[in-house]
mmCIF file of C-alpha atoms in Angstrom:
data_model
loop_
_atom_site.group_PDB
_atom_site.id
_atom_site.type_symbol
_atom_site.label_atom_id
_atom_site.label_comp_id
_atom_site.label_asym_id
_atom_site.label_seq_id
_atom_site.Cartn_x
_atom_site.Cartn_y
_atom_site.Cartn_z
ATOM 1 C CA MET F 1 -130.374 -124.767 6.228
ATOM 2 C CA ALA F 2 -132.062 -125.822 3.009
ATOM 3 C CA LEU F 3 -135.451 -125.101 4.320
ATOM 4 C CA LEU F 4 -134.474 -121.571 5.314
ATOM 5 C CA GLU F 5 -133.173 -120.931 1.897
ATOM 6 C CA ASN F 6 -136.337 -122.309 0.348
ATOM 7 C CA LEU F 7 -138.376 -120.075 2.493
ATOM 8 C CA MET F 8 -136.194 -116.975 1.465
ATOM 9 C CA PHE F 9 -136.717 -117.961 -2.030
ATOM 10 C CA VAL F 10 -140.436 -118.225 -1.765
ATOM 11 C CA PHE F 11 -140.600 -114.787 0.160
ATOM 12 C CA VAL F 12 -138.670 -113.170 -2.738
ATOM 13 C CA ALA F 13 -141.134 -114.590 -5.175
ATOM 14 C CA GLY F 14 -144.014 -113.300 -3.076
ATOM 15 C CA PHE F 15 -142.215 -109.934 -2.685
ATOM 16 C CA ILE F 16 -141.901 -109.584 -6.462
ATOM 17 C CA THR F 17 -145.600 -109.822 -6.796
ATOM 18 C CA ALA F 18 -146.099 -107.096 -4.195
ATOM 19 C CA LEU F 19 -143.578 -104.943 -6.193
ATOM 20 C CA ALA F 20 -145.606 -105.479 -9.315
ATOM 21 C CA THR F 21 -148.533 -103.684 -7.699
ATOM 22 C CA GLY F 22 -146.249 -100.490 -7.743
ATOM 23 C CA LEU F 23 -146.366 -100.808 -11.509
ATOM 24 C CA GLY F 24 -149.946 -99.692 -11.459
ATOM 25 C CA ALA F 25 -148.978 -96.265 -10.181
ATOM 26 C CA LEU F 26 -146.571 -95.686 -13.193
ATOM 27 C CA PRO F 27 -149.139 -94.295 -15.625
ATOM 28 C CA PHE F 28 -149.553 -91.206 -13.251
ATOM 29 C CA PHE F 29 -146.057 -90.328 -13.936
ATOM 30 C CA PHE F 30 -147.102 -89.474 -17.502
ATOM 31 C CA PHE F 31 -150.899 -88.944 -17.478
ATOM 32 C CA ASP F 32 -153.082 -86.803 -15.161
ATOM 33 C CA ASP F 33 -155.978 -89.188 -15.317
ATOM 34 C CA ILE F 34 -156.888 -92.778 -16.374
ATOM 35 C CA SER F 35 -160.160 -93.168 -18.290
ATOM 36 C CA ASP F 36 -162.896 -95.236 -17.118
ATOM 37 C CA ARG F 37 -162.809 -97.503 -20.250
ATOM 38 C CA TYR F 38 -159.150 -98.368 -19.731
ATOM 39 C CA ASN F 39 -159.703 -98.975 -16.066
ATOM 40 C CA VAL F 40 -162.621 -101.373 -16.677
ATOM 41 C CA VAL F 41 -160.472 -103.194 -19.291
ATOM 42 C CA LEU F 42 -157.600 -103.429 -16.616
ATOM 43 C CA TRP F 43 -160.124 -105.060 -13.997
ATOM 44 C CA GLY F 44 -161.369 -107.341 -16.671
ATOM 45 C CA VAL F 45 -157.868 -108.630 -17.618
ATOM 46 C CA SER F 46 -157.046 -108.922 -13.841
ATOM 47 C CA SER F 47 -160.306 -110.994 -13.306
ATOM 48 C CA GLY F 48 -159.425 -113.274 -16.353
ATOM 49 C CA ILE F 49 -155.886 -113.876 -15.241
ATOM 50 C CA MET F 50 -157.126 -114.765 -11.738
ATOM 51 C CA LEU F 51 -159.745 -117.105 -13.051
ATOM 52 C CA SER F 52 -157.281 -118.748 -15.412
ATOM 53 C CA ALA F 53 -154.703 -119.158 -12.677
ATOM 54 C CA SER F 54 -157.399 -120.646 -10.270
ATOM 55 C CA THR F 55 -158.883 -123.143 -12.807
ATOM 56 C CA PHE F 56 -155.706 -124.146 -15.011
ATOM 57 C CA GLY F 57 -153.277 -123.733 -12.256
ATOM 58 C CA LEU F 58 -154.403 -124.477 -8.773
ATOM 59 C CA ILE F 59 -157.453 -126.615 -9.404
ATOM 60 C CA ASP F 60 -155.872 -128.568 -11.986
ATOM 61 C CA GLU F 61 -152.728 -129.199 -9.974
ATOM 62 C CA GLY F 62 -154.856 -129.913 -6.924
ATOM 63 C CA LEU F 63 -156.747 -132.668 -8.840
ATOM 64 C CA ALA F 64 -153.277 -134.247 -9.642
ATOM 65 C CA GLU F 65 -152.632 -134.371 -6.069
ATOM 66 C CA GLY F 66 -156.043 -135.287 -4.406
ATOM 67 C CA THR F 67 -159.759 -135.875 -5.001
ATOM 68 C CA PRO F 68 -162.398 -133.420 -6.098
ATOM 69 C CA LEU F 69 -163.876 -133.609 -2.602
ATOM 70 C CA GLU F 70 -160.743 -132.506 -1.023
ATOM 71 C CA ILE F 71 -160.494 -129.643 -3.543
ATOM 72 C CA GLY F 72 -163.951 -128.611 -2.964
ATOM 73 C CA ILE F 73 -163.490 -128.655 0.848
ATOM 74 C CA GLY F 74 -160.496 -126.580 0.460
ATOM 75 C CA MET F 75 -162.496 -124.156 -1.835
ATOM 76 C CA VAL F 76 -165.208 -123.809 0.679
ATOM 77 C CA ALA F 77 -162.712 -123.041 3.465
ATOM 78 C CA GLY F 78 -161.052 -120.453 1.294
ATOM 79 C CA VAL F 79 -164.464 -118.572 0.580
ATOM 80 C CA ALA F 80 -165.304 -118.882 4.220
ATOM 81 C CA LEU F 81 -162.127 -117.196 5.390
ATOM 82 C CA VAL F 82 -162.654 -114.317 2.900
ATOM 83 C CA VAL F 83 -166.395 -113.914 3.993
ATOM 84 C CA VAL F 84 -165.517 -113.868 7.616
ATOM 85 C CA ALA F 85 -162.696 -111.560 7.264
ATOM 86 C CA HIS F 86 -164.974 -109.090 5.302
ATOM 87 C CA ASP F 87 -167.633 -109.270 7.914
ATOM 88 C CA ILE F 88 -165.109 -108.363 10.534
ATOM 89 C CA LEU F 89 -163.175 -105.660 8.860
ATOM 90 C CA MET F 90 -165.237 -104.202 5.866
ATOM 91 C CA ASP F 91 -167.614 -102.293 7.691
ATOM 92 C CA ALA F 92 -164.821 -99.821 8.476
ATOM 93 C CA GLU F 93 -164.170 -97.199 5.754
ATOM 94 C CA ILE F 94 -160.610 -96.462 5.036
ATOM 95 C CA ASP F 95 -159.875 -93.094 3.771
ATOM 96 C CA PRO F 96 -156.382 -92.939 1.904
ATOM 97 C CA ARG F 97 -155.975 -89.407 3.258
ATOM 98 C CA GLN F 98 -155.460 -90.890 6.639
ATOM 99 C CA TYR F 99 -152.733 -93.364 5.541
ATOM 100 C CA GLU F 100 -149.817 -91.199 6.335
ATOM 101 C CA GLU F 101 -151.412 -89.766 9.675
ATOM 102 C CA ALA F 102 -152.700 -93.186 10.872
ATOM 103 C CA ASP F 103 -152.524 -93.786 14.633
ATOM 104 C CA PHE F 104 -151.787 -97.344 15.727
ATOM 105 C CA LYS F 105 -155.415 -98.618 15.684
ATOM 106 C CA LYS F 106 -156.022 -97.237 12.203
ATOM 107 C CA LEU F 107 -152.793 -98.717 10.858
ATOM 108 C CA VAL F 108 -153.889 -102.155 12.262
ATOM 109 C CA LEU F 109 -157.375 -101.725 10.609
ATOM 110 C CA ILE F 110 -155.562 -100.762 7.208
ATOM 111 C CA LEU F 111 -153.393 -103.798 7.434
ATOM 112 C CA GLY F 112 -156.249 -105.994 8.172
ATOM 113 C CA VAL F 113 -158.306 -104.856 5.192
ATOM 114 C CA LEU F 114 -155.223 -105.206 2.866
ATOM 115 C CA THR F 115 -154.665 -108.651 4.260
ATOM 116 C CA VAL F 116 -158.159 -109.797 3.304
ATOM 117 C CA HIS F 117 -157.497 -108.940 -0.353
ATOM 118 C CA SER F 118 -153.636 -109.857 -0.612
ATOM 119 C CA PHE F 119 -153.275 -112.824 1.790
ATOM 120 C CA PRO F 120 -155.183 -115.230 -0.350
ATOM 121 C CA GLU F 121 -152.944 -114.345 -3.373
ATOM 122 C CA GLY F 122 -149.899 -114.968 -1.382
ATOM 123 C CA ILE F 123 -151.133 -118.257 -0.320
ATOM 124 C CA ALA F 124 -151.672 -119.162 -3.921
ATOM 125 C CA VAL F 125 -148.064 -118.440 -4.644
ATOM 126 C CA GLY F 126 -146.711 -120.361 -1.562
ATOM 127 C CA VAL F 127 -148.822 -123.428 -2.305
ATOM 128 C CA SER F 128 -147.539 -123.369 -5.890
ATOM 129 C CA PHE F 129 -143.945 -123.791 -4.620
ATOM 130 C CA ALA F 130 -144.766 -127.055 -2.817
ATOM 131 C CA ASP F 131 -142.511 -129.074 -5.007
ATOM 132 C CA LEU F 132 -139.659 -126.575 -4.957
ATOM 133 C CA GLY F 133 -136.299 -128.605 -5.274
ATOM 134 C CA LEU F 134 -137.871 -131.544 -6.827
ATOM 135 C CA GLU F 135 -137.194 -132.832 -10.397
ATOM 136 C CA GLY F 136 -139.236 -131.484 -13.226
ATOM 137 C CA GLY F 137 -138.873 -127.813 -12.639
ATOM 138 C CA ALA F 138 -137.061 -124.848 -14.070
ATOM 139 C CA GLU F 139 -133.750 -123.828 -12.934
ATOM 140 C CA VAL F 140 -133.731 -120.406 -11.312
ATOM 141 C CA LEU F 141 -130.775 -119.099 -9.414
ATOM 142 C CA GLY F 142 -129.718 -122.545 -8.541
ATOM 143 C CA PHE F 143 -133.224 -123.584 -7.325
ATOM 144 C CA THR F 144 -135.409 -126.251 -9.287
ATOM 145 C CA VAL F 145 -138.723 -124.193 -9.357
ATOM 146 C CA PRO F 146 -141.810 -125.936 -10.224
ATOM 147 C CA LEU F 147 -143.499 -124.768 -13.487
ATOM 148 C CA LEU F 148 -146.739 -124.073 -11.596
ATOM 149 C CA ALA F 149 -144.887 -121.691 -9.264
ATOM 150 C CA VAL F 150 -143.460 -119.804 -12.222
ATOM 151 C CA PHE F 151 -147.059 -119.521 -13.596
ATOM 152 C CA MET F 152 -148.680 -118.502 -10.519
ATOM 153 C CA THR F 153 -145.892 -115.796 -9.690
ATOM 154 C CA ILE F 154 -146.372 -114.346 -13.279
ATOM 155 C CA ALA F 155 -150.115 -114.503 -12.955
ATOM 156 C CA ILE F 156 -150.271 -112.831 -9.575
ATOM 157 C CA SER F 157 -147.696 -110.101 -10.598
ATOM 158 C CA ILE F 158 -149.712 -109.161 -13.873
ATOM 159 C CA HIS F 159 -152.998 -109.315 -11.717
ATOM 160 C CA ASN F 160 -151.566 -106.851 -9.141
ATOM 161 C CA ILE F 161 -150.880 -104.100 -11.587
ATOM 162 C CA PRO F 162 -154.643 -102.954 -12.093
ATOM 163 C CA GLU F 163 -154.881 -103.309 -8.224
ATOM 164 C CA GLY F 164 -152.183 -100.814 -8.027
ATOM 165 C CA THR F 165 -153.790 -98.326 -10.466
ATOM 166 C CA ALA F 166 -157.052 -98.701 -8.456
ATOM 167 C CA ILE F 167 -155.300 -97.691 -5.323
ATOM 168 C CA SER F 168 -153.401 -94.809 -7.080
ATOM 169 C CA ILE F 169 -156.601 -93.070 -8.491
ATOM 170 C CA PRO F 170 -157.962 -91.742 -5.177
ATOM 171 C CA LEU F 171 -154.557 -90.792 -3.986
ATOM 172 C CA GLN F 172 -153.789 -88.868 -7.305
ATOM 173 C CA SER F 173 -157.089 -86.930 -6.827
ATOM 174 C CA MET F 174 -155.737 -85.798 -3.469
ATOM 175 C CA ASN F 175 -152.394 -84.627 -5.003
ATOM 176 C CA VAL F 176 -150.407 -87.367 -3.425
ATOM 177 C CA SER F 177 -146.955 -87.475 -5.154
ATOM 178 C CA GLU F 178 -146.355 -90.130 -7.689
ATOM 179 C CA TRP F 179 -143.498 -92.029 -5.763
ATOM 180 C CA LYS F 180 -145.828 -92.143 -2.716
ATOM 181 C CA MET F 181 -148.505 -93.639 -4.818
ATOM 182 C CA VAL F 182 -146.064 -96.351 -5.850
ATOM 183 C CA TRP F 183 -145.187 -96.820 -2.291
ATOM 184 C CA TRP F 184 -148.858 -97.143 -1.115
ATOM 185 C CA ALA F 185 -149.624 -99.483 -4.072
ATOM 186 C CA VAL F 186 -146.690 -101.858 -2.914
ATOM 187 C CA PHE F 187 -147.640 -101.530 0.624
ATOM 188 C CA SER F 188 -151.152 -102.827 0.007
ATOM 189 C CA SER F 189 -149.564 -106.149 -1.414
ATOM 190 C CA LEU F 190 -147.021 -106.581 1.494
ATOM 191 C CA PRO F 191 -149.154 -109.378 2.997
ATOM 192 C CA GLN F 192 -148.458 -111.563 -0.018
ATOM 193 C CA PRO F 193 -144.834 -112.586 0.658
ATOM 194 C CA LEU F 194 -145.966 -113.342 4.274
ATOM 195 C CA GLY F 195 -148.838 -115.521 2.938
ATOM 196 C CA ALA F 196 -146.445 -117.204 0.516
ATOM 197 C CA VAL F 197 -143.994 -118.184 3.135
ATOM 198 C CA ILE F 198 -146.754 -119.567 5.646
ATOM 199 C CA ALA F 199 -148.464 -121.551 2.907
ATOM 200 C CA PHE F 200 -145.306 -122.905 1.777
ATOM 201 C CA GLY F 201 -143.919 -123.850 5.028
ATOM 202 C CA PHE F 202 -147.289 -125.540 5.899
ATOM 203 C CA VAL F 203 -147.592 -127.731 2.811
ATOM 204 C CA SER F 204 -143.959 -128.514 2.986
ATOM 205 C CA TYR F 205 -144.546 -130.264 6.290
ATOM 206 C CA ALA F 206 -147.942 -131.525 5.723
ATOM 207 C CA ARG F 207 -148.178 -132.589 2.124
ATOM 208 C CA GLU F 208 -151.335 -134.597 2.744
ATOM 209 C CA PHE F 209 -152.934 -131.130 3.046
ATOM 210 C CA LEU F 210 -151.732 -129.884 -0.237
ATOM 211 C CA PRO F 211 -154.922 -130.507 -2.249
ATOM 212 C CA TYR F 212 -156.781 -128.685 0.290
ATOM 213 C CA GLY F 213 -154.265 -125.898 0.059
ATOM 214 C CA PHE F 214 -154.779 -125.808 -3.679
ATOM 215 C CA GLY F 215 -158.521 -125.635 -3.241
ATOM 216 C CA PHE F 216 -158.315 -123.044 -0.475
ATOM 217 C CA ALA F 217 -156.321 -120.525 -2.677
ATOM 218 C CA ALA F 218 -158.505 -121.110 -5.694
ATOM 219 C CA GLY F 219 -161.643 -120.700 -3.821
ATOM 220 C CA ALA F 220 -160.545 -117.520 -2.063
ATOM 221 C CA MET F 221 -159.386 -115.929 -5.408
ATOM 222 C CA ILE F 222 -162.501 -116.930 -7.473
ATOM 223 C CA TYR F 223 -164.507 -115.518 -4.650
ATOM 224 C CA LEU F 224 -162.668 -112.341 -4.751
ATOM 225 C CA VAL F 225 -162.996 -111.960 -8.451
ATOM 226 C CA LEU F 226 -166.957 -112.638 -8.448
ATOM 227 C CA THR F 227 -167.559 -110.288 -5.374
ATOM 228 C CA GLU F 228 -164.831 -107.607 -5.728
ATOM 229 C CA PHE F 229 -163.136 -107.265 -9.079
ATOM 230 C CA ILE F 230 -166.133 -107.678 -11.381
ATOM 231 C CA PRO F 231 -168.528 -105.422 -9.289
ATOM 232 C CA GLU F 232 -165.670 -102.817 -9.000
ATOM 233 C CA ALA F 233 -165.249 -102.817 -12.742
ATOM 234 C CA LEU F 234 -169.129 -102.498 -13.377
ATOM 235 C CA ASP F 235 -169.248 -99.659 -10.725
ATOM 236 C CA ILE F 236 -166.394 -97.822 -12.705
ATOM 237 C CA GLY F 237 -168.014 -98.460 -16.077
ATOM 238 C CA LYS F 238 -171.512 -97.411 -15.327
ATOM 239 C CA ARG F 239 -171.061 -94.172 -17.115
ATOM 240 C CA LEU F 240 -169.860 -96.017 -20.209
ATOM 241 C CA PRO F 241 -172.208 -97.260 -22.996
ATOM 242 C CA SER F 242 -173.763 -100.518 -22.046
ATOM 243 C CA GLY F 243 -172.483 -99.973 -18.524
ATOM 244 C CA GLY F 244 -168.807 -100.906 -19.459
ATOM 245 C CA LYS F 245 -169.892 -104.695 -19.926
ATOM 246 C CA PRO F 246 -168.278 -105.047 -23.319
ATOM 247 C CA GLU F 247 -165.087 -103.684 -21.958
ATOM 248 C CA LEU F 248 -165.138 -105.888 -18.945
ATOM 249 C CA ALA F 249 -165.915 -108.929 -21.116
ATOM 250 C CA GLY F 250 -163.014 -108.044 -23.436
ATOM 251 C CA GLY F 251 -160.705 -107.686 -20.677
ATOM 252 C CA ILE F 252 -161.614 -111.057 -19.109
ATOM 253 C CA VAL F 253 -161.167 -112.768 -22.441
ATOM 254 C CA ALA F 254 -157.827 -110.984 -22.957
ATOM 255 C CA GLY F 255 -156.531 -112.127 -19.400
ATOM 256 C CA VAL F 256 -157.726 -115.756 -20.045
ATOM 257 C CA LEU F 257 -155.946 -115.705 -23.476
ATOM 258 C CA VAL F 258 -152.660 -114.258 -21.953
ATOM 259 C CA MET F 259 -152.534 -116.913 -19.170
ATOM 260 C CA VAL F 260 -153.948 -120.235 -20.856
ATOM 261 C CA PRO F 261 -150.947 -120.703 -23.126
ATOM 262 C CA LEU F 262 -148.563 -120.398 -20.105
ATOM 263 C CA ALA F 263 -150.704 -123.040 -18.182
ATOM 264 C CA PHE F 264 -149.944 -125.664 -20.949
ATOM 265 C CA ILE F 265 -146.226 -124.965 -21.305
#
């Protein structure tokens, strides 16, 4: 019974991170457009948060649980999974206009693409809850929650906001209603609570693999930042002075500065 309650609690934490993606669509309730400069800064902030969470959260905690070699093996496995998934799925172009009219095959493809991006973040949340119920955490709704789990849940939630904005921009240009943009933004992160539950369940039963789990999540997220988030920001900012690089760098620094203090609380 305790395990089921813990799984439900971790699912709720993962679902909170998914709901945060919907916040990225809220600016479109008040503005017709989002400037490229603002968008680049948001991607920079998101990148800084993910790098901080991976380095000061997952890798640091992993080193406390295992050896650098174990962390390194986990990181390589995390990168490999994302690379393989991209090779399988990313050749297919997903048009947001087809979301609501998707047939079964298209829906499976959409879910697969979303999982490539969202699942590693869910794993990061789930692994961070490995010490759920043990001493030394914060009391939340009767559960003793590891401080790392609080840190990772906040980090992934903040990171998801610009992802929601990025998803909403093409939908807004096609006159999709604001509330539907919120829905599709949240929908894009629904693999996260599933990944969180799977990762938590695995490391709960096989704690000897916990260092590999920390490395896996960190490797996957760092790889996504370097190959997806930063290139996306630079592509958006290519019409800006200096190609948007100052805005991107400023956003990354801001993201790091936001999360570093939390890492040491």
